[in-house]
Short mmCIF file of N, CA and C in Angstrom, two decimals:
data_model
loop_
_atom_site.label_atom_id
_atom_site.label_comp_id
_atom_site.label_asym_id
_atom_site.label_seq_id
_atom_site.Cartn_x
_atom_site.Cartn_y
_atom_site.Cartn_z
N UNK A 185 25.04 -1.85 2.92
CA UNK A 185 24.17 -1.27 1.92
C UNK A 185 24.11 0.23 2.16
N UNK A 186 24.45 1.16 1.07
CA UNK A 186 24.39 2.31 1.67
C UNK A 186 22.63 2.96 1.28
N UNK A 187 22.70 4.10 2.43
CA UNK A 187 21.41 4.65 2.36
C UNK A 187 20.61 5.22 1.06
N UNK A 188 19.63 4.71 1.12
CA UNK A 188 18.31 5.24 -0.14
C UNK A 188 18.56 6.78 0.17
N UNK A 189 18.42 7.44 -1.42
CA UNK A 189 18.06 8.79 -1.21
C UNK A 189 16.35 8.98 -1.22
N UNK A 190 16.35 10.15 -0.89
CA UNK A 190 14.96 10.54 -0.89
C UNK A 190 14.07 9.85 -1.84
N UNK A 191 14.39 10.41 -2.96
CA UNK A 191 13.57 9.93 -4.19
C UNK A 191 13.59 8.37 -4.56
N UNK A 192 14.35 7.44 -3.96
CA UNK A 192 14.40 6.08 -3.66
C UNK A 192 13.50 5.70 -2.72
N UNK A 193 13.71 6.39 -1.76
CA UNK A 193 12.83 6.01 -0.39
C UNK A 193 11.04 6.23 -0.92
N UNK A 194 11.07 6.95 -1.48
CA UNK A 194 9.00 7.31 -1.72
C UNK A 194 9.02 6.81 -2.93
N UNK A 195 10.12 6.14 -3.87
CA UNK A 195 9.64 4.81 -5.04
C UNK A 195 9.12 5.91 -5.58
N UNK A 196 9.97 7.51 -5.82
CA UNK A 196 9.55 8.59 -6.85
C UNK A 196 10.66 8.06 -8.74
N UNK A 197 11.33 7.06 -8.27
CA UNK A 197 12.17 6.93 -9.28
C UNK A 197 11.35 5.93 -10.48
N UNK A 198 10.46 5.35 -9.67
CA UNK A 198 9.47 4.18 -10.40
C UNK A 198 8.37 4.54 -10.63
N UNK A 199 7.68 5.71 -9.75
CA UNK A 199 6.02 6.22 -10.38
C UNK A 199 6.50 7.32 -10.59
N UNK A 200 6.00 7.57 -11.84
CA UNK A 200 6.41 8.59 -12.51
C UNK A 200 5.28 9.91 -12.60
N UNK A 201 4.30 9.91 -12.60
CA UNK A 201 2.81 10.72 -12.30
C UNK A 201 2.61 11.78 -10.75
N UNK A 202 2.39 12.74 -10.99
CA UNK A 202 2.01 13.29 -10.34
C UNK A 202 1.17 12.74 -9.14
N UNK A 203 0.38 12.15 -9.93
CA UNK A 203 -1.46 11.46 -8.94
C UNK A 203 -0.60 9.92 -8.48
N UNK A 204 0.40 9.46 -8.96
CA UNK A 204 0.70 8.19 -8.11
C UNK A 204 1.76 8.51 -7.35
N UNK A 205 2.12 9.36 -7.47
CA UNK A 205 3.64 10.19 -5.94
C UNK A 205 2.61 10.04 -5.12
N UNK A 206 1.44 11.10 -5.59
CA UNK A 206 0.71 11.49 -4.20
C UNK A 206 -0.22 10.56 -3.25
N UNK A 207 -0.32 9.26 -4.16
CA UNK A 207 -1.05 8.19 -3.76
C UNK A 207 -0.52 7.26 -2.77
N UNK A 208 0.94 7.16 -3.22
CA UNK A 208 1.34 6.40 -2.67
C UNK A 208 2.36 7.15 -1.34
N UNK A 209 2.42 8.02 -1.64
CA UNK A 209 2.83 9.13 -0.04
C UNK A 209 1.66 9.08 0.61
N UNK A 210 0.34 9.20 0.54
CA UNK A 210 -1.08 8.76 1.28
C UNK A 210 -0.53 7.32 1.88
N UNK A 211 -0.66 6.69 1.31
CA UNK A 211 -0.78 5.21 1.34
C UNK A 211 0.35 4.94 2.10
N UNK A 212 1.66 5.03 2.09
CA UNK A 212 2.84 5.09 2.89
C UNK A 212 2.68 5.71 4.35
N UNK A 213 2.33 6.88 4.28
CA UNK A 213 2.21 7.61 5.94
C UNK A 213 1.15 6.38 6.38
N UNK A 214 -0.27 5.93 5.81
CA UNK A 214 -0.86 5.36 6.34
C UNK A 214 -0.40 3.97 7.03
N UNK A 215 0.28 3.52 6.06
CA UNK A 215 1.06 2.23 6.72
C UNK A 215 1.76 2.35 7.57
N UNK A 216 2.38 2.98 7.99
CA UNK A 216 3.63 3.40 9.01
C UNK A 216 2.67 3.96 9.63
N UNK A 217 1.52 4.57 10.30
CA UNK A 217 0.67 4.79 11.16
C UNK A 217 0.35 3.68 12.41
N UNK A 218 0.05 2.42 11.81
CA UNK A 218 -0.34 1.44 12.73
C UNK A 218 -1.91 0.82 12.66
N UNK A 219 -2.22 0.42 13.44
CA UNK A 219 -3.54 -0.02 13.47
C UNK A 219 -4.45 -0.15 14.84
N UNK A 220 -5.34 -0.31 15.07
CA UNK A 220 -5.78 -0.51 16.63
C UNK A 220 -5.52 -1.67 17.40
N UNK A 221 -5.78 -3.03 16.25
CA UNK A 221 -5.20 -4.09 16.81
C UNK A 221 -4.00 -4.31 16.66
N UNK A 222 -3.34 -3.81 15.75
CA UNK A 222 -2.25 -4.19 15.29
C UNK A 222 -1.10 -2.88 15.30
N UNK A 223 -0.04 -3.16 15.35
CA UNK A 223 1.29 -1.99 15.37
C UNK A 223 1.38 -2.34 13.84
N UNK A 224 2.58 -0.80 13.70
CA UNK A 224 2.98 -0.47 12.67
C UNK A 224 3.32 -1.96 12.17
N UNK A 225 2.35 -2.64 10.97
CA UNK A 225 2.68 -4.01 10.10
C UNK A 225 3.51 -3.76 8.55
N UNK A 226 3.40 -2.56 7.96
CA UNK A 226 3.53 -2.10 6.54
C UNK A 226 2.12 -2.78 5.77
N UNK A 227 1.64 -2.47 6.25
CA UNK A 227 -0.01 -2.47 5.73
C UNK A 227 -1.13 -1.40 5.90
N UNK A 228 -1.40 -0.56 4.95
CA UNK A 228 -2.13 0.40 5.09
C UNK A 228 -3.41 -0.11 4.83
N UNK A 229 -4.71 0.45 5.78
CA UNK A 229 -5.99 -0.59 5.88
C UNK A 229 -6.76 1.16 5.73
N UNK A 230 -7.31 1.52 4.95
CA UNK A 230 -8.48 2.33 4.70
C UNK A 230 -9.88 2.24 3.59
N UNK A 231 -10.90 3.35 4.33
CA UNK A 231 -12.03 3.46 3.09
C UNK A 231 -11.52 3.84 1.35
N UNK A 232 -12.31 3.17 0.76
CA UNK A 232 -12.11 3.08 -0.73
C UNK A 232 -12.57 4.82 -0.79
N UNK A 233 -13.81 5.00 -0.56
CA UNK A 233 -14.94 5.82 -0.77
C UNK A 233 -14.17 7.20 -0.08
N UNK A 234 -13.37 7.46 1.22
CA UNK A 234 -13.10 8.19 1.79
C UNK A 234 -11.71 8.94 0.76
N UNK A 235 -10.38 8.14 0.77
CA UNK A 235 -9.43 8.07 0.15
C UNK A 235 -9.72 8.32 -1.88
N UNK A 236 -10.68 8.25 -2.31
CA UNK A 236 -10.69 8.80 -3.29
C UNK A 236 -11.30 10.35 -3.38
N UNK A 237 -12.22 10.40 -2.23
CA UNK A 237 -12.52 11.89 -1.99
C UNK A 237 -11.21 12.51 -1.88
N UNK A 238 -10.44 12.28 -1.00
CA UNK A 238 -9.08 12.77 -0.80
C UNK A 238 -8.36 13.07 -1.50
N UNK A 239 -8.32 12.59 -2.75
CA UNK A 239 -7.94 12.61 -3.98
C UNK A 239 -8.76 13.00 -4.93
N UNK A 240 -9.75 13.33 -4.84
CA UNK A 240 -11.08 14.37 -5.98
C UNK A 240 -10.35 13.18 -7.09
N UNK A 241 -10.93 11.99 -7.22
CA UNK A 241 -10.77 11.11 -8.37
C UNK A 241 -12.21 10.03 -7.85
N UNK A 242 -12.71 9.88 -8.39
CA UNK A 242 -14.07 8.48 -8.47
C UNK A 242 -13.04 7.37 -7.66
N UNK A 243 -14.11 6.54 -7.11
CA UNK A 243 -13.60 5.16 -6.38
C UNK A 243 -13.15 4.37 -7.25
N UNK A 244 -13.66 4.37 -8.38
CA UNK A 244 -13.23 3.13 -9.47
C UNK A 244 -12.16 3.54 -9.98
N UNK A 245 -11.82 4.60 -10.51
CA UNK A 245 -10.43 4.84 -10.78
C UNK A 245 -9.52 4.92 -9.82
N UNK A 246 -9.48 5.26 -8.73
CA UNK A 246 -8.75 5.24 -7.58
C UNK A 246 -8.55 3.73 -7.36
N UNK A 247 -9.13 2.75 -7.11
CA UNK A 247 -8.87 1.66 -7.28
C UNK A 247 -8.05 0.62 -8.42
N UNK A 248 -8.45 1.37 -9.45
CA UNK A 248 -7.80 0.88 -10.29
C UNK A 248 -5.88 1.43 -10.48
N UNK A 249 -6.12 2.87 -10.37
CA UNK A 249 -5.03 3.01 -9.79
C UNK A 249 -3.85 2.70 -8.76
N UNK A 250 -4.64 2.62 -7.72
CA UNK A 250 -3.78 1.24 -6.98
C UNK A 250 -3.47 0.24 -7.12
N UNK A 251 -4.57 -0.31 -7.66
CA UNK A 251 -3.70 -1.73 -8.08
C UNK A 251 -2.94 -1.25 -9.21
N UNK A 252 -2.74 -0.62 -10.38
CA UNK A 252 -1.86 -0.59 -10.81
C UNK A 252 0.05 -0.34 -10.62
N UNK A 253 -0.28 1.11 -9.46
CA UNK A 253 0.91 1.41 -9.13
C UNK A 253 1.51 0.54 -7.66
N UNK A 254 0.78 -0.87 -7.27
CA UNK A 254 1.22 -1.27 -6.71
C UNK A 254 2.24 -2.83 -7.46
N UNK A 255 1.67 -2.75 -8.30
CA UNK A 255 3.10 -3.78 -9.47
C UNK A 255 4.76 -2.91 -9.23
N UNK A 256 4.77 -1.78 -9.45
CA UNK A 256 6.23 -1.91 -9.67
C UNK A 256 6.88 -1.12 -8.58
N UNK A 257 6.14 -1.09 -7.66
CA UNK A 257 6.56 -0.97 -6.40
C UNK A 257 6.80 -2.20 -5.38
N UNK A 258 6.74 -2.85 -5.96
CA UNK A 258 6.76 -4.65 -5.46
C UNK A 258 5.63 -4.89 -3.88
N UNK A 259 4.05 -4.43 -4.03
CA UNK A 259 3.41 -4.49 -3.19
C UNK A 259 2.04 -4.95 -3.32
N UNK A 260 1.25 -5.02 -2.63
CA UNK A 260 0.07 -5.96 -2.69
C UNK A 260 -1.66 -4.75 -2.66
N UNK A 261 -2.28 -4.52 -3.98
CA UNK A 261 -3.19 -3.71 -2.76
C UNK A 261 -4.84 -4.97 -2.93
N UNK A 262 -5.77 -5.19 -1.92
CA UNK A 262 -6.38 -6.01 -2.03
C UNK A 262 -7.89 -5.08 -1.45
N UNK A 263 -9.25 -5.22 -2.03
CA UNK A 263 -9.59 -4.42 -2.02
C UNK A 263 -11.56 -6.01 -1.49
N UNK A 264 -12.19 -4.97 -0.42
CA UNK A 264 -13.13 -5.79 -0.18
C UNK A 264 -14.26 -5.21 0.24
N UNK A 265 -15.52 -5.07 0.27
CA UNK A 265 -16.59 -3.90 0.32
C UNK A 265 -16.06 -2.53 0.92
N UNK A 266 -15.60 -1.73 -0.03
CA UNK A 266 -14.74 -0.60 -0.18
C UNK A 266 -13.36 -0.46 1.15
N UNK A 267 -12.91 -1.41 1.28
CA UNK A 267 -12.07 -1.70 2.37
C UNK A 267 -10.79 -1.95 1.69
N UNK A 268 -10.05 -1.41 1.67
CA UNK A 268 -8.29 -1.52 1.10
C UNK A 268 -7.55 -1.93 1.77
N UNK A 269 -6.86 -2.97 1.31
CA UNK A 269 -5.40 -3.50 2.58
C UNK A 269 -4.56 -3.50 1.09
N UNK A 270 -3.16 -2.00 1.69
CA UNK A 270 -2.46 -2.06 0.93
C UNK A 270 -0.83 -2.68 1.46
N UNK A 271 -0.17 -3.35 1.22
CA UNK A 271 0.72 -4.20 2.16
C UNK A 271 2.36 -3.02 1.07
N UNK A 272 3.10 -2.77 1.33
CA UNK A 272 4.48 -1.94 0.82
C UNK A 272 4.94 -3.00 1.10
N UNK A 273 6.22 -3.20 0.42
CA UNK A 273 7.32 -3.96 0.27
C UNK A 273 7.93 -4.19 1.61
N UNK A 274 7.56 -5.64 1.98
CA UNK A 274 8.78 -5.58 3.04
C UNK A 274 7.43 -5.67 4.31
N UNK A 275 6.21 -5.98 4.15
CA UNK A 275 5.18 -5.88 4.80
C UNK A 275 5.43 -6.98 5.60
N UNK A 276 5.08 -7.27 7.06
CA UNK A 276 4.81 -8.15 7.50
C UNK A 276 3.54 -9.92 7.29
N UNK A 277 3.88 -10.40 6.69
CA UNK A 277 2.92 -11.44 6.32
C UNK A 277 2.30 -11.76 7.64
N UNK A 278 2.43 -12.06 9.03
CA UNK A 278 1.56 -12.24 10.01
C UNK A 278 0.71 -10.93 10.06
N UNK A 279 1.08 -10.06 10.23
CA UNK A 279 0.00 -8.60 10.34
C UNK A 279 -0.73 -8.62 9.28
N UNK A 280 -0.25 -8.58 8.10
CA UNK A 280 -1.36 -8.65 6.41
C UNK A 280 -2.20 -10.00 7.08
N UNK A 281 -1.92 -11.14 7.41
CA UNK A 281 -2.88 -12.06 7.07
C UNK A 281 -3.94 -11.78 8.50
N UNK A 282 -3.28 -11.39 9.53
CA UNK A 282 -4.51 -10.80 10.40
C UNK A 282 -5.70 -9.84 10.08
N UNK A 283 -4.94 -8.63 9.66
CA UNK A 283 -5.43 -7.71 8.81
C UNK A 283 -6.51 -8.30 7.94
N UNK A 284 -6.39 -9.31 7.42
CA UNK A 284 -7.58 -9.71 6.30
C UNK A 284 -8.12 -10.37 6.64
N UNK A 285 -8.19 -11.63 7.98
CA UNK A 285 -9.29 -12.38 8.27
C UNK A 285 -10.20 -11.16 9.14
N UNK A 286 -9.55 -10.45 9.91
CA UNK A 286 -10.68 -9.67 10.54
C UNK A 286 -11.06 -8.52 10.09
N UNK A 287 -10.75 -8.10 9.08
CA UNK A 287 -11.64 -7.26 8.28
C UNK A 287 -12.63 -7.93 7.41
N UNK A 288 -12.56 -9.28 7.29
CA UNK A 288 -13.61 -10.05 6.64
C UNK A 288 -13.66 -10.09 5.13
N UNK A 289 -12.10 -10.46 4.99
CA UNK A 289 -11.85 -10.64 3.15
C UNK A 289 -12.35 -12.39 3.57
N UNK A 290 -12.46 -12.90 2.15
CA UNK A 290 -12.55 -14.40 2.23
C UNK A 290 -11.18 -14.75 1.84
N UNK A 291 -11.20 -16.31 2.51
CA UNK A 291 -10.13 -16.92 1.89
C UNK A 291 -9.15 -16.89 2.81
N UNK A 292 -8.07 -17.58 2.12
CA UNK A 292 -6.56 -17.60 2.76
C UNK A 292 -6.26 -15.84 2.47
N UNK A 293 -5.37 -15.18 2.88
CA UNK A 293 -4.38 -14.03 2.71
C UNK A 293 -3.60 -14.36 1.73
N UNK A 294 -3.38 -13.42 0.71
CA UNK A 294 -2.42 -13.46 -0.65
C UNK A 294 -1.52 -13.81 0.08
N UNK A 295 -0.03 -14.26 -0.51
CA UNK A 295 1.59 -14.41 -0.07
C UNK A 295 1.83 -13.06 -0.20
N UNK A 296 2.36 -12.21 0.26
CA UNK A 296 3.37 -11.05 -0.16
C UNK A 296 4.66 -11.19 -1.11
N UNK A 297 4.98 -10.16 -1.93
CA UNK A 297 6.26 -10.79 -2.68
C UNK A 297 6.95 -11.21 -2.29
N UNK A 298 8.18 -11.45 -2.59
CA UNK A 298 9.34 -11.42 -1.62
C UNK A 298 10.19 -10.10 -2.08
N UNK A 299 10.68 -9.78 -1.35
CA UNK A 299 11.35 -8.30 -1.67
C UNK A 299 13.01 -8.60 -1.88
N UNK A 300 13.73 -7.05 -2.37
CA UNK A 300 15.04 -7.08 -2.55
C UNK A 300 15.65 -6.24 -1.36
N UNK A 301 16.20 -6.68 -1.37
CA UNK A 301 17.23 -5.39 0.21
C UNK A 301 16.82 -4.40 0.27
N UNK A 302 16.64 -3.93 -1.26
CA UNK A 302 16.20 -2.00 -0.85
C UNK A 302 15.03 -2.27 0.08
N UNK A 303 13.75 -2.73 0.11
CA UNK A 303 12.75 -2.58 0.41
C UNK A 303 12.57 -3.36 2.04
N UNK A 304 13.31 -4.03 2.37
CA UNK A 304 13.30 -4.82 3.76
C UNK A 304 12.80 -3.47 4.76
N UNK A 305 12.21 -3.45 5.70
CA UNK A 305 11.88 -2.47 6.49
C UNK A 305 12.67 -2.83 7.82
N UNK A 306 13.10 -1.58 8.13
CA UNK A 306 14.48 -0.88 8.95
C UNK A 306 13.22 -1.21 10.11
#
């Protein structure tokens, strides 16, 4: 498979907006950051309330925004007293479903998609 270019790699070819490049370059560094319990999973876990300041946009639209631009990026964002677990393509399903019992979502953990080659994480 040969290598993603840039603009492949940050899924600039599929969000087309200014405010969702920059959302999801937030949201990306964050995932590839890691976690305290957990190593780098491809799951970005932050405040609703914090992350829309960051973005000078209201929580409700910021939310809504994510979940939107997480459809055609083939990713999951799941959202629980202002607590975000955003999972990128290619996310680990044991880390996401940890990630959500102990942050205290209810329920089972969504499935993650299943992804295409581009998106498998190196």
């Amino acid at each position: 498979m040969a290598a993603l270019r840039l603009k492949e790699r940050l899924e600039f070819d599929v969000l087309k907006t200014v405010e969702d490049r920059l959302a999801y370059a937030v949201v990306q560094s964050l995932a590839n950051n890691g976690h305290g319990d957990i190593g780098s999973c491809g799951v970005a876990e932050f405040d609703l309330i914090e992350f829309a300041e960051a973005l000078d946009t209201p929580p409700g639209e910021t939310l809504r925004r994510l979940k939107a631009l997480a459809a055609p990026i083939n990713a999951l964002c799941v959202e629980h007293e202002n607590t975000i677990l955003f999972a990128l393509a290619g996310a680990d399903q044991a880390g996401f479903a940890h990630l959500y019992k102990s942050r205290g979502f209810e329920g089972l953990a969504p499935n993650l998609p299943k992804v295409a080659p581009r998106y498998w994480r190196i």
